[in-house]
């Protein structure tokens, strides 16, 4: 981690790392203090075990609030090339990162929609945090950052 800190301190570009589940991801400077969690995926282990138990080859899975794609990638692996994953990530910057991760992991059976899910078409207000705290993005107004409208699909 110390060498990554020096890399970013010298103005280095984002780096590609491989986590404990053999998933490649881009590490940005603002994520440096999270590198151990991102490499171990400790917070995702239970979810990944559920994905293994619930999905099978050729199946279809839906990932709502797909974030940067870790769950979609695991679902993709589990359903295999004959299956598919339909993912929804409404925040443009986060969806962009997810596309990066899908490409790095050579995932071809995930269809990503840059939209929120709702019971009615239109737009919803999203609480958008800065990139460092993007995992906190959610529907509704924020007392910190304000709101941003995003498209909905039903």
mmCIF file with all atom_site columns, C-alpha atoms in Angstrom:
data_model
loop_
_atom_site.group_PDB
_atom_site.id
_atom_site.type_symbol
_atom_site.label_atom_id
_atom_site.label_alt_id
_atom_site.label_comp_id
_atom_site.label_asym_id
_atom_site.label_entity_id
_atom_site.label_seq_id
_atom_site.pdbx_PDB_ins_code
_atom_site.Cartn_x
_atom_site.Cartn_y
_atom_site.Cartn_z
_atom_site.occupancy
_atom_site.B_iso_or_equiv
_atom_site.pdbx_formal_charge
_atom_site.auth_seq_id
_atom_site.auth_comp_id
_atom_site.auth_asym_id
_atom_site.auth_atom_id
_atom_site.pdbx_PDB_model_num
ATOM 1   C CA . UNK A 1 1   ? 0.000   0.000   0.000   1.00 0.00 ? 1   UNK A CA 1
ATOM 2   C CA . UNK A 1 2   ? 2.902   2.302   0.719   1.00 0.00 ? 2   UNK A CA 1
ATOM 3   C CA . UNK A 1 3   ? 4.093   2.034   -2.899  1.00 0.00 ? 3   UNK A CA 1
ATOM 4   C CA . UNK A 1 4   ? 0.574   2.854   -4.142  1.00 0.00 ? 4   UNK A CA 1
ATOM 5   C CA . UNK A 1 5   ? 0.587   5.929   -1.915  1.00 0.00 ? 5   UNK A CA 1
ATOM 6   C CA . UNK A 1 6   ? 3.884   7.041   -3.457  1.00 0.00 ? 6   UNK A CA 1
ATOM 7   C CA . UNK A 1 7   ? 2.528   6.304   -6.939  1.00 0.00 ? 7   UNK A CA 1
ATOM 8   C CA . UNK A 1 8   ? -0.475  8.569   -6.406  1.00 0.00 ? 8   UNK A CA 1
ATOM 9   C CA . UNK A 1 9   ? 1.588   11.204  -4.575  1.00 0.00 ? 9   UNK A CA 1
ATOM 10  C CA . UNK A 1 10  ? 3.709   11.532  -7.721  1.00 0.00 ? 10  UNK A CA 1
ATOM 11  C CA . UNK A 1 11  ? 0.542   12.140  -9.739  1.00 0.00 ? 11  UNK A CA 1
ATOM 12  C CA . UNK A 1 12  ? 0.340   8.578   -10.986 1.00 0.00 ? 12  UNK A CA 1
ATOM 13  C CA . UNK A 1 13  ? -2.609  7.352   -13.004 1.00 0.00 ? 13  UNK A CA 1
ATOM 14  C CA . UNK A 1 14  ? -5.211  4.944   -11.621 1.00 0.00 ? 14  UNK A CA 1
ATOM 15  C CA . UNK A 1 15  ? -3.958  1.364   -11.389 1.00 0.00 ? 15  UNK A CA 1
ATOM 16  C CA . UNK A 1 16  ? -5.565  -1.976  -12.205 1.00 0.00 ? 16  UNK A CA 1
ATOM 17  C CA . UNK A 1 17  ? -5.579  -4.526  -9.366  1.00 0.00 ? 17  UNK A CA 1
ATOM 18  C CA . UNK A 1 18  ? -6.972  -8.040  -8.980  1.00 0.00 ? 18  UNK A CA 1
ATOM 19  C CA . UNK A 1 19  ? -9.007  -8.878  -5.885  1.00 0.00 ? 19  UNK A CA 1
ATOM 20  C CA . UNK A 1 20  ? -9.428  -12.092 -3.873  1.00 0.00 ? 20  UNK A CA 1
ATOM 21  C CA . UNK A 1 21  ? -12.114 -13.284 -6.322  1.00 0.00 ? 21  UNK A CA 1
ATOM 22  C CA . UNK A 1 22  ? -9.869  -12.801 -9.347  1.00 0.00 ? 22  UNK A CA 1
ATOM 23  C CA . UNK A 1 23  ? -11.812 -9.712  -10.409 1.00 0.00 ? 23  UNK A CA 1
ATOM 24  C CA . UNK A 1 24  ? -9.845  -6.906  -11.976 1.00 0.00 ? 24  UNK A CA 1
ATOM 25  C CA . UNK A 1 25  ? -10.741 -3.354  -10.962 1.00 0.00 ? 25  UNK A CA 1
ATOM 26  C CA . UNK A 1 26  ? -9.409  0.154   -11.301 1.00 0.00 ? 26  UNK A CA 1
ATOM 27  C CA . UNK A 1 27  ? -8.090  1.739   -8.125  1.00 0.00 ? 27  UNK A CA 1
ATOM 28  C CA . UNK A 1 28  ? -8.356  5.518   -8.071  1.00 0.00 ? 28  UNK A CA 1
ATOM 29  C CA . UNK A 1 29  ? -6.454  7.791   -5.739  1.00 0.00 ? 29  UNK A CA 1
ATOM 30  C CA . UNK A 1 30  ? -9.570  8.565   -3.676  1.00 0.00 ? 30  UNK A CA 1
ATOM 31  C CA . UNK A 1 31  ? -9.939  4.822   -2.920  1.00 0.00 ? 31  UNK A CA 1
ATOM 32  C CA . UNK A 1 32  ? -6.417  4.329   -1.583  1.00 0.00 ? 32  UNK A CA 1
ATOM 33  C CA . UNK A 1 33  ? -7.476  4.064   2.063   1.00 0.00 ? 33  UNK A CA 1
ATOM 34  C CA . UNK A 1 34  ? -9.989  1.342   1.033   1.00 0.00 ? 34  UNK A CA 1
ATOM 35  C CA . UNK A 1 35  ? -7.525  -0.802  -0.909  1.00 0.00 ? 35  UNK A CA 1
ATOM 36  C CA . UNK A 1 36  ? -7.458  -3.646  1.654   1.00 0.00 ? 36  UNK A CA 1
ATOM 37  C CA . UNK A 1 37  ? -11.269 -3.886  1.639   1.00 0.00 ? 37  UNK A CA 1
ATOM 38  C CA . UNK A 1 38  ? -11.394 -3.672  -2.156  1.00 0.00 ? 38  UNK A CA 1
ATOM 39  C CA . UNK A 1 39  ? -8.813  -6.454  -2.498  1.00 0.00 ? 39  UNK A CA 1
ATOM 40  C CA . UNK A 1 40  ? -10.361 -8.798  0.083   1.00 0.00 ? 40  UNK A CA 1
ATOM 41  C CA . UNK A 1 41  ? -14.024 -8.086  -0.774  1.00 0.00 ? 41  UNK A CA 1
ATOM 42  C CA . UNK A 1 42  ? -14.714 -8.925  2.888   1.00 0.00 ? 42  UNK A CA 1
ATOM 43  C CA . UNK A 1 43  ? -18.027 -7.047  2.844   1.00 0.00 ? 43  UNK A CA 1
ATOM 44  C CA . UNK A 1 44  ? -19.208 -8.948  -0.247  1.00 0.00 ? 44  UNK A CA 1
ATOM 45  C CA . UNK A 1 45  ? -18.435 -12.513 0.815   1.00 0.00 ? 45  UNK A CA 1
ATOM 46  C CA . UNK A 1 46  ? -21.923 -13.352 2.094   1.00 0.00 ? 46  UNK A CA 1
ATOM 47  C CA . UNK A 1 47  ? -23.520 -11.886 -1.030  1.00 0.00 ? 47  UNK A CA 1
ATOM 48  C CA . UNK A 1 48  ? -21.154 -13.848 -3.249  1.00 0.00 ? 48  UNK A CA 1
ATOM 49  C CA . UNK A 1 49  ? -21.987 -17.100 -1.405  1.00 0.00 ? 49  UNK A CA 1
ATOM 50  C CA . UNK A 1 50  ? -25.691 -16.389 -2.009  1.00 0.00 ? 50  UNK A CA 1
ATOM 51  C CA . UNK A 1 51  ? -25.028 -15.752 -5.701  1.00 0.00 ? 51  UNK A CA 1
ATOM 52  C CA . UNK A 1 52  ? -23.285 -19.144 -5.882  1.00 0.00 ? 52  UNK A CA 1
ATOM 53  C CA . UNK A 1 53  ? -26.241 -20.890 -4.241  1.00 0.00 ? 53  UNK A CA 1
ATOM 54  C CA . UNK A 1 54  ? -29.087 -19.091 -6.028  1.00 0.00 ? 54  UNK A CA 1
ATOM 55  C CA . UNK A 1 55  ? -27.857 -18.820 -9.612  1.00 0.00 ? 55  UNK A CA 1
ATOM 56  C CA . UNK A 1 56  ? -27.047 -21.523 -12.102 1.00 0.00 ? 56  UNK A CA 1
ATOM 57  C CA . UNK A 1 57  ? -25.671 -21.861 -15.603 1.00 0.00 ? 57  UNK A CA 1
ATOM 58  C CA . UNK A 1 58  ? -27.927 -20.373 -18.247 1.00 0.00 ? 58  UNK A CA 1
ATOM 59  C CA . UNK A 1 59  ? -29.924 -18.351 -15.724 1.00 0.00 ? 59  UNK A CA 1
ATOM 60  C CA . UNK A 1 60  ? -30.918 -14.705 -15.688 1.00 0.00 ? 60  UNK A CA 1
ATOM 61  C CA . UNK A 1 61  ? -30.094 -12.341 -12.833 1.00 0.00 ? 61  UNK A CA 1
ATOM 62  C CA . UNK A 1 62  ? -30.990 -8.725  -12.122 1.00 0.00 ? 62  UNK A CA 1
ATOM 63  C CA . UNK A 1 63  ? -28.671 -6.335  -10.285 1.00 0.00 ? 63  UNK A CA 1
ATOM 64  C CA . UNK A 1 64  ? -30.493 -3.199  -9.127  1.00 0.00 ? 64  UNK A CA 1
ATOM 65  C CA . UNK A 1 65  ? -28.162 -0.477  -7.924  1.00 0.00 ? 65  UNK A CA 1
ATOM 66  C CA . UNK A 1 66  ? -25.233 -2.250  -9.548  1.00 0.00 ? 66  UNK A CA 1
ATOM 67  C CA . UNK A 1 67  ? -22.643 0.261   -8.361  1.00 0.00 ? 67  UNK A CA 1
ATOM 68  C CA . UNK A 1 68  ? -19.249 -0.494  -9.968  1.00 0.00 ? 68  UNK A CA 1
ATOM 69  C CA . UNK A 1 69  ? -20.247 -4.012  -10.971 1.00 0.00 ? 69  UNK A CA 1
ATOM 70  C CA . UNK A 1 70  ? -18.694 -6.495  -8.528  1.00 0.00 ? 70  UNK A CA 1
ATOM 71  C CA . UNK A 1 71  ? -21.989 -8.325  -7.977  1.00 0.00 ? 71  UNK A CA 1
ATOM 72  C CA . UNK A 1 72  ? -22.829 -8.227  -11.689 1.00 0.00 ? 72  UNK A CA 1
ATOM 73  C CA . UNK A 1 73  ? -19.442 -9.759  -12.491 1.00 0.00 ? 73  UNK A CA 1
ATOM 74  C CA . UNK A 1 74  ? -19.987 -12.563 -9.963  1.00 0.00 ? 74  UNK A CA 1
ATOM 75  C CA . UNK A 1 75  ? -23.507 -13.147 -11.328 1.00 0.00 ? 75  UNK A CA 1
ATOM 76  C CA . UNK A 1 76  ? -22.096 -13.200 -14.862 1.00 0.00 ? 76  UNK A CA 1
ATOM 77  C CA . UNK A 1 77  ? -19.602 -15.882 -13.938 1.00 0.00 ? 77  UNK A CA 1
ATOM 78  C CA . UNK A 1 78  ? -22.273 -17.974 -12.225 1.00 0.00 ? 78  UNK A CA 1
ATOM 79  C CA . UNK A 1 79  ? -24.820 -17.871 -15.097 1.00 0.00 ? 79  UNK A CA 1
ATOM 80  C CA . UNK A 1 80  ? -22.060 -18.417 -17.643 1.00 0.00 ? 80  UNK A CA 1
ATOM 81  C CA . UNK A 1 81  ? -21.966 -17.418 -21.303 1.00 0.00 ? 81  UNK A CA 1
ATOM 82  C CA . UNK A 1 82  ? -25.448 -18.864 -21.922 1.00 0.00 ? 82  UNK A CA 1
ATOM 83  C CA . UNK A 1 83  ? -26.993 -16.749 -19.158 1.00 0.00 ? 83  UNK A CA 1
ATOM 84  C CA . UNK A 1 84  ? -27.427 -13.043 -18.733 1.00 0.00 ? 84  UNK A CA 1
ATOM 85  C CA . UNK A 1 85  ? -27.345 -10.318 -16.126 1.00 0.00 ? 85  UNK A CA 1
ATOM 86  C CA . UNK A 1 86  ? -29.491 -7.217  -16.392 1.00 0.00 ? 86  UNK A CA 1
ATOM 87  C CA . UNK A 1 87  ? -27.930 -4.428  -14.339 1.00 0.00 ? 87  UNK A CA 1
ATOM 88  C CA . UNK A 1 88  ? -29.255 -0.996  -13.392 1.00 0.00 ? 88  UNK A CA 1
ATOM 89  C CA . UNK A 1 89  ? -26.985 1.812   -12.190 1.00 0.00 ? 89  UNK A CA 1
ATOM 90  C CA . UNK A 1 90  ? -28.489 5.316   -12.417 1.00 0.00 ? 90  UNK A CA 1
ATOM 91  C CA . UNK A 1 91  ? -25.439 7.409   -11.479 1.00 0.00 ? 91  UNK A CA 1
ATOM 92  C CA . UNK A 1 92  ? -23.450 8.261   -14.639 1.00 0.00 ? 92  UNK A CA 1
ATOM 93  C CA . UNK A 1 93  ? -19.982 8.327   -13.026 1.00 0.00 ? 93  UNK A CA 1
ATOM 94  C CA . UNK A 1 94  ? -20.601 5.025   -11.255 1.00 0.00 ? 94  UNK A CA 1
ATOM 95  C CA . UNK A 1 95  ? -22.018 3.414   -14.412 1.00 0.00 ? 95  UNK A CA 1
ATOM 96  C CA . UNK A 1 96  ? -18.875 4.535   -16.230 1.00 0.00 ? 96  UNK A CA 1
ATOM 97  C CA . UNK A 1 97  ? -16.713 2.785   -13.630 1.00 0.00 ? 97  UNK A CA 1
ATOM 98  C CA . UNK A 1 98  ? -18.865 -0.309  -13.964 1.00 0.00 ? 98  UNK A CA 1
ATOM 99  C CA . UNK A 1 99  ? -18.322 -0.341  -17.737 1.00 0.00 ? 99  UNK A CA 1
ATOM 100 C CA . UNK A 1 100 ? -14.587 -0.149  -17.028 1.00 0.00 ? 100 UNK A CA 1
ATOM 101 C CA . UNK A 1 101 ? -14.769 -3.147  -14.715 1.00 0.00 ? 101 UNK A CA 1
ATOM 102 C CA . UNK A 1 102 ? -16.921 -5.174  -17.109 1.00 0.00 ? 102 UNK A CA 1
ATOM 103 C CA . UNK A 1 103 ? -14.373 -4.566  -19.870 1.00 0.00 ? 103 UNK A CA 1
ATOM 104 C CA . UNK A 1 104 ? -11.384 -5.384  -17.628 1.00 0.00 ? 104 UNK A CA 1
ATOM 105 C CA . UNK A 1 105 ? -13.020 -8.691  -16.707 1.00 0.00 ? 105 UNK A CA 1
ATOM 106 C CA . UNK A 1 106 ? -14.075 -9.466  -20.286 1.00 0.00 ? 106 UNK A CA 1
ATOM 107 C CA . UNK A 1 107 ? -17.728 -9.722  -19.259 1.00 0.00 ? 107 UNK A CA 1
ATOM 108 C CA . UNK A 1 108 ? -20.042 -9.914  -22.253 1.00 0.00 ? 108 UNK A CA 1
ATOM 109 C CA . UNK A 1 109 ? -23.326 -11.162 -20.798 1.00 0.00 ? 109 UNK A CA 1
ATOM 110 C CA . UNK A 1 110 ? -24.189 -8.124  -18.662 1.00 0.00 ? 110 UNK A CA 1
ATOM 111 C CA . UNK A 1 111 ? -26.589 -5.565  -20.081 1.00 0.00 ? 111 UNK A CA 1
ATOM 112 C CA . UNK A 1 112 ? -26.178 -2.295  -18.183 1.00 0.00 ? 112 UNK A CA 1
ATOM 113 C CA . UNK A 1 113 ? -28.973 0.275   -18.071 1.00 0.00 ? 113 UNK A CA 1
ATOM 114 C CA . UNK A 1 114 ? -28.059 3.715   -16.799 1.00 0.00 ? 114 UNK A CA 1
ATOM 115 C CA . UNK A 1 115 ? -31.384 4.248   -15.031 1.00 0.00 ? 115 UNK A CA 1
ATOM 116 C CA . UNK A 1 116 ? -33.141 3.830   -11.699 1.00 0.00 ? 116 UNK A CA 1
ATOM 117 C CA . UNK A 1 117 ? -35.908 1.282   -11.132 1.00 0.00 ? 117 UNK A CA 1
ATOM 118 C CA . UNK A 1 118 ? -39.310 2.596   -10.133 1.00 0.00 ? 118 UNK A CA 1
ATOM 119 C CA . UNK A 1 119 ? -42.993 1.698   -10.180 1.00 0.00 ? 119 UNK A CA 1
ATOM 120 C CA . UNK A 1 120 ? -43.650 4.608   -12.565 1.00 0.00 ? 120 UNK A CA 1
ATOM 121 C CA . UNK A 1 121 ? -41.775 6.047   -15.557 1.00 0.00 ? 121 UNK A CA 1
ATOM 122 C CA . UNK A 1 122 ? -40.194 9.490   -15.316 1.00 0.00 ? 122 UNK A CA 1
ATOM 123 C CA . UNK A 1 123 ? -37.369 10.750  -13.167 1.00 0.00 ? 123 UNK A CA 1
ATOM 124 C CA . UNK A 1 124 ? -36.447 10.436  -9.513  1.00 0.00 ? 124 UNK A CA 1
ATOM 125 C CA . UNK A 1 125 ? -34.191 12.497  -7.319  1.00 0.00 ? 125 UNK A CA 1
ATOM 126 C CA . UNK A 1 126 ? -30.901 10.871  -6.428  1.00 0.00 ? 126 UNK A CA 1
ATOM 127 C CA . UNK A 1 127 ? -28.663 11.808  -3.551  1.00 0.00 ? 127 UNK A CA 1
ATOM 128 C CA . UNK A 1 128 ? -25.271 11.940  -5.281  1.00 0.00 ? 128 UNK A CA 1
ATOM 129 C CA . UNK A 1 129 ? -22.094 11.971  -3.215  1.00 0.00 ? 129 UNK A CA 1
ATOM 130 C CA . UNK A 1 130 ? -18.578 12.689  -4.459  1.00 0.00 ? 130 UNK A CA 1
ATOM 131 C CA . UNK A 1 131 ? -16.703 9.767   -6.038  1.00 0.00 ? 131 UNK A CA 1
ATOM 132 C CA . UNK A 1 132 ? -14.982 8.851   -2.788  1.00 0.00 ? 132 UNK A CA 1
ATOM 133 C CA . UNK A 1 133 ? -18.359 8.196   -1.148  1.00 0.00 ? 133 UNK A CA 1
ATOM 134 C CA . UNK A 1 134 ? -20.332 7.069   -4.206  1.00 0.00 ? 134 UNK A CA 1
ATOM 135 C CA . UNK A 1 135 ? -21.388 3.851   -2.446  1.00 0.00 ? 135 UNK A CA 1
ATOM 136 C CA . UNK A 1 136 ? -23.709 6.061   -0.384  1.00 0.00 ? 136 UNK A CA 1
ATOM 137 C CA . UNK A 1 137 ? -25.651 7.283   -3.425  1.00 0.00 ? 137 UNK A CA 1
ATOM 138 C CA . UNK A 1 138 ? -29.360 6.724   -2.884  1.00 0.00 ? 138 UNK A CA 1
ATOM 139 C CA . UNK A 1 139 ? -32.780 8.018   -3.783  1.00 0.00 ? 139 UNK A CA 1
ATOM 140 C CA . UNK A 1 140 ? -33.931 11.162  -2.038  1.00 0.00 ? 140 UNK A CA 1
ATOM 141 C CA . UNK A 1 141 ? -32.581 14.513  -1.069  1.00 0.00 ? 141 UNK A CA 1
ATOM 142 C CA . UNK A 1 142 ? -29.329 14.995  0.785   1.00 0.00 ? 142 UNK A CA 1
ATOM 143 C CA . UNK A 1 143 ? -28.665 17.648  3.356   1.00 0.00 ? 143 UNK A CA 1
ATOM 144 C CA . UNK A 1 144 ? -25.029 17.543  2.234   1.00 0.00 ? 144 UNK A CA 1
ATOM 145 C CA . UNK A 1 145 ? -24.868 17.484  -1.551  1.00 0.00 ? 145 UNK A CA 1
ATOM 146 C CA . UNK A 1 146 ? -28.337 18.227  -2.879  1.00 0.00 ? 146 UNK A CA 1
ATOM 147 C CA . UNK A 1 147 ? -30.086 16.176  -5.519  1.00 0.00 ? 147 UNK A CA 1
ATOM 148 C CA . UNK A 1 148 ? -29.753 15.147  -9.131  1.00 0.00 ? 148 UNK A CA 1
ATOM 149 C CA . UNK A 1 149 ? -32.555 13.887  -11.379 1.00 0.00 ? 149 UNK A CA 1
ATOM 150 C CA . UNK A 1 150 ? -32.078 10.476  -13.051 1.00 0.00 ? 150 UNK A CA 1
ATOM 151 C CA . UNK A 1 151 ? -34.247 8.594   -15.544 1.00 0.00 ? 151 UNK A CA 1
ATOM 152 C CA . UNK A 1 152 ? -36.431 5.712   -14.372 1.00 0.00 ? 152 UNK A CA 1
ATOM 153 C CA . UNK A 1 153 ? -37.500 2.532   -16.070 1.00 0.00 ? 153 UNK A CA 1
ATOM 154 C CA . UNK A 1 154 ? -40.367 0.294   -15.033 1.00 0.00 ? 154 UNK A CA 1
#
